[in-house]
Coordinates of C-alpha atoms in Angstrom, one line a residue:
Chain A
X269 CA 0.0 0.0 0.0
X270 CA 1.1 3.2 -0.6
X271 CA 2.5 5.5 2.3
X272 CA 1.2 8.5 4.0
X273 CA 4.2 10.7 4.0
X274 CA 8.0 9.6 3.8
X275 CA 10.6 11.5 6.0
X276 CA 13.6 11.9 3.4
X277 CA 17.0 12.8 4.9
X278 CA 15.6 15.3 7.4
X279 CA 17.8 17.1 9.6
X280 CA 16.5 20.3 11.8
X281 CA 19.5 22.7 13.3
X282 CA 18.2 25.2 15.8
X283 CA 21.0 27.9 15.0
X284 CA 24.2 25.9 15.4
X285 CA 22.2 23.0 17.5
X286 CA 21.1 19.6 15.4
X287 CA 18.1 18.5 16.7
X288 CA 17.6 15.7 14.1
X289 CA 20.3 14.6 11.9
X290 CA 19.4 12.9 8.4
X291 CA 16.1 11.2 9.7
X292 CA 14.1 9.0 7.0
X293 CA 11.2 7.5 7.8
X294 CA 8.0 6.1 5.7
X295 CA 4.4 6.1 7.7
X296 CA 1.9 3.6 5.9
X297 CA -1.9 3.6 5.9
X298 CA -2.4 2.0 9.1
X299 CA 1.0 1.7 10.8
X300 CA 1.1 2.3 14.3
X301 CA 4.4 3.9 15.6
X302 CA 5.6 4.5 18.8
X303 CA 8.5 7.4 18.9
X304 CA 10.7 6.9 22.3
X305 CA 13.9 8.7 23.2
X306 CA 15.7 10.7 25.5
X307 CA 14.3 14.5 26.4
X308 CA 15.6 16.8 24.1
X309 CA 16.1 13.9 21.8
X310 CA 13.9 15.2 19.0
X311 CA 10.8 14.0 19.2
X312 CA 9.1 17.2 19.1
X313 CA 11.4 18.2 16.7
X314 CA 10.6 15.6 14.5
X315 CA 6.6 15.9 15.2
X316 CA 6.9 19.5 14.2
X317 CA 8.8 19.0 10.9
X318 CA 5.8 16.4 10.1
X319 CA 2.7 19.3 11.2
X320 CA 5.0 21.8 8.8
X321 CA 5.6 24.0 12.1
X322 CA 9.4 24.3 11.7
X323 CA 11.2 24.8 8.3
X324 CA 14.1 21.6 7.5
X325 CA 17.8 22.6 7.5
X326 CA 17.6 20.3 5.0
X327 CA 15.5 17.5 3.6
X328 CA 12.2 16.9 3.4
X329 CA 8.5 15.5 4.2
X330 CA 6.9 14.4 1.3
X331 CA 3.0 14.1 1.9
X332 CA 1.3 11.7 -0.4
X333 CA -1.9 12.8 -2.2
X334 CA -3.9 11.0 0.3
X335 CA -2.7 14.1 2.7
X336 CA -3.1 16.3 0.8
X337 CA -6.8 18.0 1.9
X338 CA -6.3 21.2 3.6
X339 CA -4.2 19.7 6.2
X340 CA -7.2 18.4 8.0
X341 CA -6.1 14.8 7.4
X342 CA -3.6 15.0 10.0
X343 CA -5.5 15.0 13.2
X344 CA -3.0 16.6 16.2
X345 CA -3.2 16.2 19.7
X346 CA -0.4 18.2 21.3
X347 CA 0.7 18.0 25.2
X348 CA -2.7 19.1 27.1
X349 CA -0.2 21.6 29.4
X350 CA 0.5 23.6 26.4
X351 CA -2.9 25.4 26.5
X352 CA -4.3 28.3 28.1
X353 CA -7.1 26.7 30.2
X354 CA -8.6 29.6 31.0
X355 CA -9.4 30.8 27.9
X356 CA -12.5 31.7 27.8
X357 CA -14.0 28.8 24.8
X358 CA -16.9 26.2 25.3
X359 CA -15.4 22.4 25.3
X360 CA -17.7 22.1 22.1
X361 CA -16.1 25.1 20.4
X362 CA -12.6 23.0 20.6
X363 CA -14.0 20.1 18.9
X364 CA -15.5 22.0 16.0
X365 CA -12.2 24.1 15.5
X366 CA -10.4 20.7 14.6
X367 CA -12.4 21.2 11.5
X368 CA -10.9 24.6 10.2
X369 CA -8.1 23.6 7.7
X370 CA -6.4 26.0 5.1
X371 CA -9.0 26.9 2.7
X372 CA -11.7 26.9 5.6
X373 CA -11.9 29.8 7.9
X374 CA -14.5 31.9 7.5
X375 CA -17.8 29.5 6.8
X376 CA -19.8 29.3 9.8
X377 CA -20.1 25.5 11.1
X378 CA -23.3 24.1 9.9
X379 CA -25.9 22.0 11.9
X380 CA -23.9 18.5 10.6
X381 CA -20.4 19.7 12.1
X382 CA -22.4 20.8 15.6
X383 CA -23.9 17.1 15.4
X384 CA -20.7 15.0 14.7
X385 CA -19.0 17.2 17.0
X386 CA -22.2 15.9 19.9
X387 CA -21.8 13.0 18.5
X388 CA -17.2 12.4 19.1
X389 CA -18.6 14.0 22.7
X390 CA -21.2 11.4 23.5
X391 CA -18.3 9.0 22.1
X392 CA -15.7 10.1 24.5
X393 CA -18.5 10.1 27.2
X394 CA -18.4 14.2 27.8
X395 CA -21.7 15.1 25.9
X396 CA -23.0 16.8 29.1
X397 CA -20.4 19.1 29.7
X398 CA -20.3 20.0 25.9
X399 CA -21.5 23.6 26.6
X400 CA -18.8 24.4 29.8
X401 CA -15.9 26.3 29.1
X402 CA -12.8 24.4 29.6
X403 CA -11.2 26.3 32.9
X404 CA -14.0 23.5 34.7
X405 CA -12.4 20.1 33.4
X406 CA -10.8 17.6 34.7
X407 CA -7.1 16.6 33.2
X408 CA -9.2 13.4 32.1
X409 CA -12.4 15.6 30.4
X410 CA -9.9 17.8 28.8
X411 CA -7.7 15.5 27.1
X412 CA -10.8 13.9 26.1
X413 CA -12.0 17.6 24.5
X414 CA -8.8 17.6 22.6
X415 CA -8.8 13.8 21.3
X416 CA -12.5 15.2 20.4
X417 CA -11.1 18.3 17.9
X418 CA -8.4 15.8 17.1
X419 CA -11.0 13.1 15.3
X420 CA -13.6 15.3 14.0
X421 CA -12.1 15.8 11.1
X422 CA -11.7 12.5 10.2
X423 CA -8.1 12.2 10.2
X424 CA -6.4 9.5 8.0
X425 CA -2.6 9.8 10.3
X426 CA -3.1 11.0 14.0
X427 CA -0.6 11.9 16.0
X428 CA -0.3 12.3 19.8
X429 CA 2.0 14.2 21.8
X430 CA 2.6 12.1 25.2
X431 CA -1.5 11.9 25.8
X432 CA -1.1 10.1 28.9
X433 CA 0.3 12.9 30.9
X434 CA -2.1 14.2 33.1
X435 CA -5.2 12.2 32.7
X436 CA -6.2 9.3 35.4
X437 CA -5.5 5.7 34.6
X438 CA -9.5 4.8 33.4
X439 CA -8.9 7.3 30.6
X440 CA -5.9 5.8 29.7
X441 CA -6.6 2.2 29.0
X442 CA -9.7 3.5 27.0
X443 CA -7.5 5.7 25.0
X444 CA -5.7 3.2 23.6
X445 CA -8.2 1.0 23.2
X446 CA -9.6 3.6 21.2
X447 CA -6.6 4.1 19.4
X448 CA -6.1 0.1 18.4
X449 CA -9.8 0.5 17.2
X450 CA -8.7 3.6 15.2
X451 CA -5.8 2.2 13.5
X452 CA -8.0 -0.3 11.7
X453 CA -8.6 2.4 9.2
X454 CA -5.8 5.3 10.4
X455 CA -1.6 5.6 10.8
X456 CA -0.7 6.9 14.6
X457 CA 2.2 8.2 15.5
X458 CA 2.3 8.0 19.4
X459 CA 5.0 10.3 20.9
X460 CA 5.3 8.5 24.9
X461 CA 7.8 8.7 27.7
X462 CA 6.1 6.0 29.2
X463 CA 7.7 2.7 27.2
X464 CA 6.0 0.4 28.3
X465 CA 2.3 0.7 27.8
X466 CA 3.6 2.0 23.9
X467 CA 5.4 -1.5 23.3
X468 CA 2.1 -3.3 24.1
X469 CA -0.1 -1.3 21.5
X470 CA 2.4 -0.3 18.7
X471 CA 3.4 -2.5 15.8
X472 CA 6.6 -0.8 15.4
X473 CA 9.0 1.9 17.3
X474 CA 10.9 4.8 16.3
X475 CA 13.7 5.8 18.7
X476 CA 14.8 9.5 18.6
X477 CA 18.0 11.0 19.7
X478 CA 19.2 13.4 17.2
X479 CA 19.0 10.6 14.7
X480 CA 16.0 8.1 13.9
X481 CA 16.1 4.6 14.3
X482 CA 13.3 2.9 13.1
X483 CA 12.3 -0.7 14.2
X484 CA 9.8 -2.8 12.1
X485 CA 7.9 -4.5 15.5
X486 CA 7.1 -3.5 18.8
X487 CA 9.7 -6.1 20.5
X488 CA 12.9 -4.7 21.4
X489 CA 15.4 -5.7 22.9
X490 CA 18.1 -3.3 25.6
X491 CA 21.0 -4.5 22.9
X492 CA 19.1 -2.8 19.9
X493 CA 18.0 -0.1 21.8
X494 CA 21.9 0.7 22.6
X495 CA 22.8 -0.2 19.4
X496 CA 20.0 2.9 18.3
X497 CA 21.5 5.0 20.9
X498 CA 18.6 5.5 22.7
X499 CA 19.1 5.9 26.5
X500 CA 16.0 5.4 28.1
X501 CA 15.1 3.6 31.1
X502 CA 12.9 0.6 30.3
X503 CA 10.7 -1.8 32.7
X504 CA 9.9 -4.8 32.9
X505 CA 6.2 -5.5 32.4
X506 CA 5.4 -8.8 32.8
X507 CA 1.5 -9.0 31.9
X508 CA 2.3 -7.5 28.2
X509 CA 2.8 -10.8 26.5
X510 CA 4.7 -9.8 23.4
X511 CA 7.5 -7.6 25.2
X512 CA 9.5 -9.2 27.9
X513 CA 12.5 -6.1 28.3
X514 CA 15.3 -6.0 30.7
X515 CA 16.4 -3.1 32.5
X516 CA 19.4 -2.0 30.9
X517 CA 22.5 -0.8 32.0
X518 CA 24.9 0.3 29.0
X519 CA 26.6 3.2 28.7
X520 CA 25.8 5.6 25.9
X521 CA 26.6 9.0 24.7
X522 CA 24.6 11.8 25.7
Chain B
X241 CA -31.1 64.8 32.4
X242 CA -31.8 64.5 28.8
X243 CA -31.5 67.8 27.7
X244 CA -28.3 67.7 27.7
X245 CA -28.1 65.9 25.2
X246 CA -28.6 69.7 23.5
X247 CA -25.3 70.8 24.2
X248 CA -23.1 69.2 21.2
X249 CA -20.2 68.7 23.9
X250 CA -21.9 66.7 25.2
X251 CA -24.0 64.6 22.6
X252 CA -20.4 64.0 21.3
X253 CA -19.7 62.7 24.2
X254 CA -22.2 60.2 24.3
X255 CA -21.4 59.0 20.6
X256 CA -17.5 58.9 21.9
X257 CA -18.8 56.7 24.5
X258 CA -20.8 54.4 22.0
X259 CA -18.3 54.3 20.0
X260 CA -15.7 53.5 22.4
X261 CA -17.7 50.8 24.3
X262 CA -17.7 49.0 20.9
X263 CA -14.1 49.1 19.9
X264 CA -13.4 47.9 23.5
X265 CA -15.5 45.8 24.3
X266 CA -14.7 43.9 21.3
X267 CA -10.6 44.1 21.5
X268 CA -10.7 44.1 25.2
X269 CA -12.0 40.8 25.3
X270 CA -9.1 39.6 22.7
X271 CA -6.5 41.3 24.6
X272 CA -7.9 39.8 28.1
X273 CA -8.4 36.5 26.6
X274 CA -5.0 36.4 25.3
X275 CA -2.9 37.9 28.3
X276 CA -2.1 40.5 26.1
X277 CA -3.0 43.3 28.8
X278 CA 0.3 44.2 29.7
X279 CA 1.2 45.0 25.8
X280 CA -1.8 47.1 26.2
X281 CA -0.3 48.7 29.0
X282 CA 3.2 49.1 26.9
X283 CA 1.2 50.6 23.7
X284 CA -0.3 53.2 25.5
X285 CA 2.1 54.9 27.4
X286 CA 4.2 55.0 24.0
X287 CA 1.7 56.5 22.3
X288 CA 2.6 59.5 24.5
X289 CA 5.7 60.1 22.7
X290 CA 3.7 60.6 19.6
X291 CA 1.3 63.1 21.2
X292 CA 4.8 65.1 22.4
X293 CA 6.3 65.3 18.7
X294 CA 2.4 66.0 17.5
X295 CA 2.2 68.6 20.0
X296 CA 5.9 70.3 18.9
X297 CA 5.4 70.2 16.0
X298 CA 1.4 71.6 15.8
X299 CA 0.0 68.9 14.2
X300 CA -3.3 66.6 15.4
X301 CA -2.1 64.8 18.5
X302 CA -4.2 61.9 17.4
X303 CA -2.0 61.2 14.3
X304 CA 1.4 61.1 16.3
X305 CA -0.1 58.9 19.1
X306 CA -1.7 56.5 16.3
X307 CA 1.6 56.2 14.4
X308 CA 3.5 55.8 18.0
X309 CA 0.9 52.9 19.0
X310 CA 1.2 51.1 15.8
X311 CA 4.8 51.3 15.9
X312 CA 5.5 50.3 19.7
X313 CA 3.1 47.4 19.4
X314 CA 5.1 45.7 16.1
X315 CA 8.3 47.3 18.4
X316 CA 7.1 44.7 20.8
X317 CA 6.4 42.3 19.2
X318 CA 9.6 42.1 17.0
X319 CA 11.6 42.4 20.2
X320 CA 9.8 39.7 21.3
X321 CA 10.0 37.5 18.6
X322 CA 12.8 37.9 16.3
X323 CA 15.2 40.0 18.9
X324 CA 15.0 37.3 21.9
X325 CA 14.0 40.1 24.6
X326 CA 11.9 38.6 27.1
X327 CA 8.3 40.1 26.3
X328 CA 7.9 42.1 29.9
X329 CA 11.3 43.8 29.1
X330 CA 10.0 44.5 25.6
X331 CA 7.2 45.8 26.7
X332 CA 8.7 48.0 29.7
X333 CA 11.5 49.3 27.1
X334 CA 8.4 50.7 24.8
X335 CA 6.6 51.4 27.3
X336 CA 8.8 54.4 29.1
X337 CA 10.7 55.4 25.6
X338 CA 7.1 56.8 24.9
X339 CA 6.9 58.6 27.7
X340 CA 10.1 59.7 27.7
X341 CA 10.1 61.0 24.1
X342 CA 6.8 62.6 24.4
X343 CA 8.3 64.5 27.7
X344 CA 11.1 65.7 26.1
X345 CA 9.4 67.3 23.1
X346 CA 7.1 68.8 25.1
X347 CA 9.7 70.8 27.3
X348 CA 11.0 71.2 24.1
X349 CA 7.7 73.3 23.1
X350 CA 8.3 77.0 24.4
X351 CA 5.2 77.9 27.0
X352 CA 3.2 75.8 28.9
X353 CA 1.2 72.5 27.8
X354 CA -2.7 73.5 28.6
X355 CA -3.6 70.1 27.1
X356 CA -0.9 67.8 29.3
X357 CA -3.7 66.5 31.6
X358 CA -5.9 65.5 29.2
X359 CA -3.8 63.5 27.3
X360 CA -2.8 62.0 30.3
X361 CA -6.0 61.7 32.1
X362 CA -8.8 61.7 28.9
X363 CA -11.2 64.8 28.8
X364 CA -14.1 63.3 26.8
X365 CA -15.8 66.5 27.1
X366 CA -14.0 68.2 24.6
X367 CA -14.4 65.5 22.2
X368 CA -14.3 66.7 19.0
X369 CA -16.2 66.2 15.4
X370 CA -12.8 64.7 14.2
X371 CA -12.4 62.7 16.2
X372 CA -15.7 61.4 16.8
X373 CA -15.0 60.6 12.9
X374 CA -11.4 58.7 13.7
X375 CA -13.5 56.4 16.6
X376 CA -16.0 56.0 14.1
X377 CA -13.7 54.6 11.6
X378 CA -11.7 52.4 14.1
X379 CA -15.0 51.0 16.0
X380 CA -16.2 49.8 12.3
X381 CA -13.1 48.2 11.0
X382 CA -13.1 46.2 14.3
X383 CA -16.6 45.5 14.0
X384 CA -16.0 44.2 10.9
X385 CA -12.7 42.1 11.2
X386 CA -14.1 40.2 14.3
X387 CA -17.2 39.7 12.8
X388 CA -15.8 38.1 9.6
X389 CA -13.1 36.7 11.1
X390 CA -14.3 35.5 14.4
X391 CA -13.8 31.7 14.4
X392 CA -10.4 32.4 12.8
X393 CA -9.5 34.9 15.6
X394 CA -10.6 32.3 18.6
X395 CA -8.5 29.6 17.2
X396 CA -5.4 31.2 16.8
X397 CA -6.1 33.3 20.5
X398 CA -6.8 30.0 21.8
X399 CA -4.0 27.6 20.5
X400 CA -1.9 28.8 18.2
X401 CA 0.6 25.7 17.1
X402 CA -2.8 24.1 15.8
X403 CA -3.4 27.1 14.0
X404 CA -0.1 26.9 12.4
X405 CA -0.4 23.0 11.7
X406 CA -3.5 24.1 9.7
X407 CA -1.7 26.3 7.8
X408 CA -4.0 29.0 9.0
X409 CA -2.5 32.8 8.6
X410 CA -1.5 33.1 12.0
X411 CA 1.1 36.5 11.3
X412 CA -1.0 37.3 9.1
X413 CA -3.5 38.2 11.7
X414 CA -1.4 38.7 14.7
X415 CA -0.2 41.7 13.4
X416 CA -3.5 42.8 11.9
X417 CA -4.7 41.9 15.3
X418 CA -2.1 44.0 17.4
X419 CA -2.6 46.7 15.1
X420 CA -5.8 47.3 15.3
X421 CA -5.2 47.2 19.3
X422 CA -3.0 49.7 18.9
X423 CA -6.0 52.1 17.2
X424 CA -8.6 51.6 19.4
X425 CA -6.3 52.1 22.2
X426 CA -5.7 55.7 20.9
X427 CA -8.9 56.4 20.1
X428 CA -9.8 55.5 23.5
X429 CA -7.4 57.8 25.5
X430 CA -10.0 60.7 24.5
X431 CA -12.4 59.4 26.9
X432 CA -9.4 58.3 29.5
X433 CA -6.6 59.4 28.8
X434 CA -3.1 57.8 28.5
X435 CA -2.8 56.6 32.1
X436 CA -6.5 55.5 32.9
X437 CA -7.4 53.4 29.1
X438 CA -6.6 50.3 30.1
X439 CA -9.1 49.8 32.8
X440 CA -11.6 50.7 29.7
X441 CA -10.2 47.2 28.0
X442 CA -9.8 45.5 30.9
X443 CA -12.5 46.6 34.0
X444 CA -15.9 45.5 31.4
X445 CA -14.4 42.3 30.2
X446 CA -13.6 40.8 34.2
X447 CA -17.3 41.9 35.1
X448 CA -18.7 40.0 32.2
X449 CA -16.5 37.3 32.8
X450 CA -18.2 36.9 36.0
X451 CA -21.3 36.1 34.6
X452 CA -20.4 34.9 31.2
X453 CA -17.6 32.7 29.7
X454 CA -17.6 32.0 26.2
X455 CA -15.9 34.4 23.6
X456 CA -18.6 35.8 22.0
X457 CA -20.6 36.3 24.9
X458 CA -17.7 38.3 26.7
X459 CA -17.7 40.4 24.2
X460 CA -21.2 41.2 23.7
X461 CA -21.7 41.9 27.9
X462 CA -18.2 44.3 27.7
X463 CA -19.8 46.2 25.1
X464 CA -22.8 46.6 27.1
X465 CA -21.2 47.5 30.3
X466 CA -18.8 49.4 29.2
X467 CA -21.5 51.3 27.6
X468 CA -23.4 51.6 30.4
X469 CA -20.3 52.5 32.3
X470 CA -19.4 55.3 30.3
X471 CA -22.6 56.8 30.1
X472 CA -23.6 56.8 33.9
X473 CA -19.7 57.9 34.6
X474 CA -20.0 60.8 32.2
X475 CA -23.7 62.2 34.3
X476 CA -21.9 61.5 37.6
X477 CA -18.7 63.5 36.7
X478 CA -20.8 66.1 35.2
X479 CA -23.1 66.3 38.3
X480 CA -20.1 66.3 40.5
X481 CA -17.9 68.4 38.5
X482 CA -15.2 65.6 39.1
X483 CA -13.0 64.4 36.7
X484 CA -14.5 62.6 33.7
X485 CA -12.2 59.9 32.6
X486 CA -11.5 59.3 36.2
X487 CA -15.2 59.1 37.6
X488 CA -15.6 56.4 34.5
X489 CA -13.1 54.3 36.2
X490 CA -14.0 54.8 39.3
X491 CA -17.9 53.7 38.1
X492 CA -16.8 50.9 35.7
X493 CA -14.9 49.4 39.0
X494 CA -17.8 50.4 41.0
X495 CA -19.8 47.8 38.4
X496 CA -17.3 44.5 38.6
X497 CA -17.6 45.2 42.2
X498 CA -21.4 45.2 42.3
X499 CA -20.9 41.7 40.0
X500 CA -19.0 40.4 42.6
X501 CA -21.5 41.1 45.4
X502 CA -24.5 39.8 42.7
X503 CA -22.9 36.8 41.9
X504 CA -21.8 36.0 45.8
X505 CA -25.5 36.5 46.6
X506 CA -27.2 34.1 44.1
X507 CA -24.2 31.6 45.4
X508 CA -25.7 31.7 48.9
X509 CA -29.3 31.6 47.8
X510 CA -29.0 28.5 45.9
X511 CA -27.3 26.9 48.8

């Protein structure tokens, strides 16, 4: 099948500073790709370069035509601490905003957006509070609110900046339910710190630290991740069946 | 107390305070919902140097403090942005260069300044037909902009990086955005004066945010109680003989106050 976008020889220098160093990377129709690494690694680096936020050094993302609708078929859900939450905007008012896309700004939403936005709410279990502004949510309601303006435009690659920060447990396990259901018919690219619920929902991993190492399965093992440079502290969960990790204890460079 | 509404003084006054409930009501609530007051703050007081060089040099004060606005709130905002100066420091640099400038030129101007306090303190009393036209003009293109552009204008206020990642014009309207802050800011110091506008951007827009929270709504109750505001300010100082930009203040405060004490009530009858 043909892919999404393709990551071609990429690198991103913040004034003398490489943040990402000749990255290539492919994202099919329905891959499912965790990015781990070190902070300050890149992986917001390289999540920006994909949403066209930062201009290359040098390189390139190449969208295929797929993409290529106003920029809403990327769906984005950034880190929920980034926002104002006090701004004074109704929890529906963020979903329907994930509609607006480059050509698309100045139509009033009709009375089909307002009900598929009800509808993602009701989905996401936060229909009643669908008129409050969003200073009165929960870490939980609000990530939901954002995963809300994320989907409603129908997204064919989402991509999620650590979601799992800030929201209780309960909303966790469903979000990734939610996201195994969406990848049936979407590409993710999950952005996590937390490596081990990732390994048991990806099917394969990218590890960021200045370069990109991509791995073709969600098993990995402390040799390869040394062997990718990518320092980061793994543990052991036992109940994931497919991922049976050692904590490891090599020496890298920084 | 209607007729005097006769008396063109002060029928202009009324329409500057129409007009100037509109413009900031509407750009108040921007600049509240997007922190933005202190840039406010910075744009006004540098719009003083312009009224100094306007005032040397004899020509409409209005003018020099519109072209002093404009140019301290892109000043900020490229210091900001492209020249890596903390924004408060930004602001704070604009801010007292203003005042400065406009200081100097006007020691600079042989006799004494009869219109100092004024500027400084608003005399919306001597409002003129010119500049009843300039608020016109200004309340309109705001009027417009936000009403074209209103869905636009909450998604970038409210989270720019998505805006960007939608290739929305984010800079586009930023400036435009800032800009037009920087007008109706001007326009406003005739009713307040250089020291006292901000409380007209700022004072409506946290008593309609205690009732109301959405965008739109803000916006709407500012306009009306700024309006009203104004208005029963502009009797009281003329009752009074006090001050008229200053009893506004003191009236618009009087008003979140009273929101305060409403909304506190209703919370102790429903429980």
């Amino acid at each position: 099948m043909e892919n999404l976008l393709e990551i071609k020889n990429l690198t991103v220098k913040y004034g003398t500073y490489t943040a990402l160093q000749n990255a290539n990377m492919k994202i099919g129709p329905t891959d499912f790709i965790g990015v781990i690494g070190p902070n300050g690694g890149g992986k917001t680096t390289l999540l920006k370069a994909i949403l066209g936020l930062l201009e290359p050094s040098s390189g390139e993302v190449i969208f295929s035509e797929q993409l290529s609708n106003q920029k809403t078929d990327i769906g984005y859900l950034p880190q929920v601490n980034k926002f104002d939450s006090r701004f004074p905007i109704n929890v529906i008012d963020v979903v329907l905003s994930g509609l607006a896309g480059k050509r698309n700004w100045v139509k009033p939403f009709n009375s089909a957006n307002k009900e598929k936005a009800m509808q993602l709410l009701t989905d996401l279990g936060i229909a009643h509070i669908a008129n409050k502004p969003i200073g009165q949510l929960s870490g939980g309601q609000m990530q939901r609110a954002f995963l809300g303006r994320t989907l409603i435009s129908d997204p064919k690659l989402i991509i999620l900046d650590e979601p799992g920060t800030y929201v209780d447990n309960k909303f966790e396990s469903e979000l990734y339910e939610k996201l195994v259901q969406l990848n049936k018919s979407k590409a993710i690219l999950l952005v996590s710190h937390d490596v081990g619920t990732i390994f048991a929902h990806v099917k394969s991993i990218a590890c960021v630290n200045r370069e990109l190492n991509y791995h073709p399965s969600n098993i990995i093992t402390p040799e390869q991740l040394a062997s990718y440079n990518c320092p980061i502290q793994i543990i052991t969960h036992g109940e994931i069946p497919h991922t049976v990790l050692g904590v490891h204890n090599h020496k890298h460079h920084h | 107390m209607i007729e005097l509404l006769q008396y063109d003084f002060f029928s202009n006054a009324i329409l500057a305070a129409i007009l100037t409930a509109v413009s900031c009501g509407i750009i108040g609530s921007y600049i509240v919902a997007r922190r933005m007051v202190f840039i406010g703050g910075g744009i006004t007081h540098a719009s003083f140097g312009g009224i100094g060089i306007a005032y040397f040099l004899g020509f409409a004060p209005m003018i020099g403090a519109g072209v002093f606005a404009v140019l301290s709130a892109l000043g900020i905002h490229y210091f900001t942005h492209k020249g890596k100066v903390r924004e408060d420091s930004s602001i704070a640099i604009w801010w007292s260069l203003g005042m400065a400038i406009g200081i100097i030129f006007i020691a600079l101007k042989p006799g004494y300044a009869p219109n100092l306090m004024s500027f400084l303190f608003g005399s919306i009393l001597t409002v003129m037909k010119t500049d009843l036209l300039y608020m016109l003009v200004v309340s309109l293109i705001t009027v417009l902009v936000f009403a074209i552009f209103f869905r636009l204008i909450t998604m970038i206020s409210f989270d720019e990086e998505f805006a960007r990642a939608r290739s929305l014009p984010v800079d586009f309207f930023n400036y435009m955005l800032i800009i037009i802050s920087a007008l109706v800011i001007v326009t406003s110091t005739r009713v307040s004066g250089v020291i006292l506008v901000l409380s007209l951007l700022t004072l409506p827009q946290a008593t309609a945010n205690i009732f109301v929270q959405s965008f739109r709504s803000m916006m709407w109750f500012s306009i009306l109680i700024g309006l009203f505001g104004m208005i029963s300010g502009l009797y009281i100082s003329y009752y009074t003989n006090l001050p008229s930009g200053a009893t506004i203040i003191v009236t618009l405060t009087a008003f979140f106050a009273l929101g305060k004490l409403i909304k506190a009530l209703f919370a102790v009858s429903k429980n």
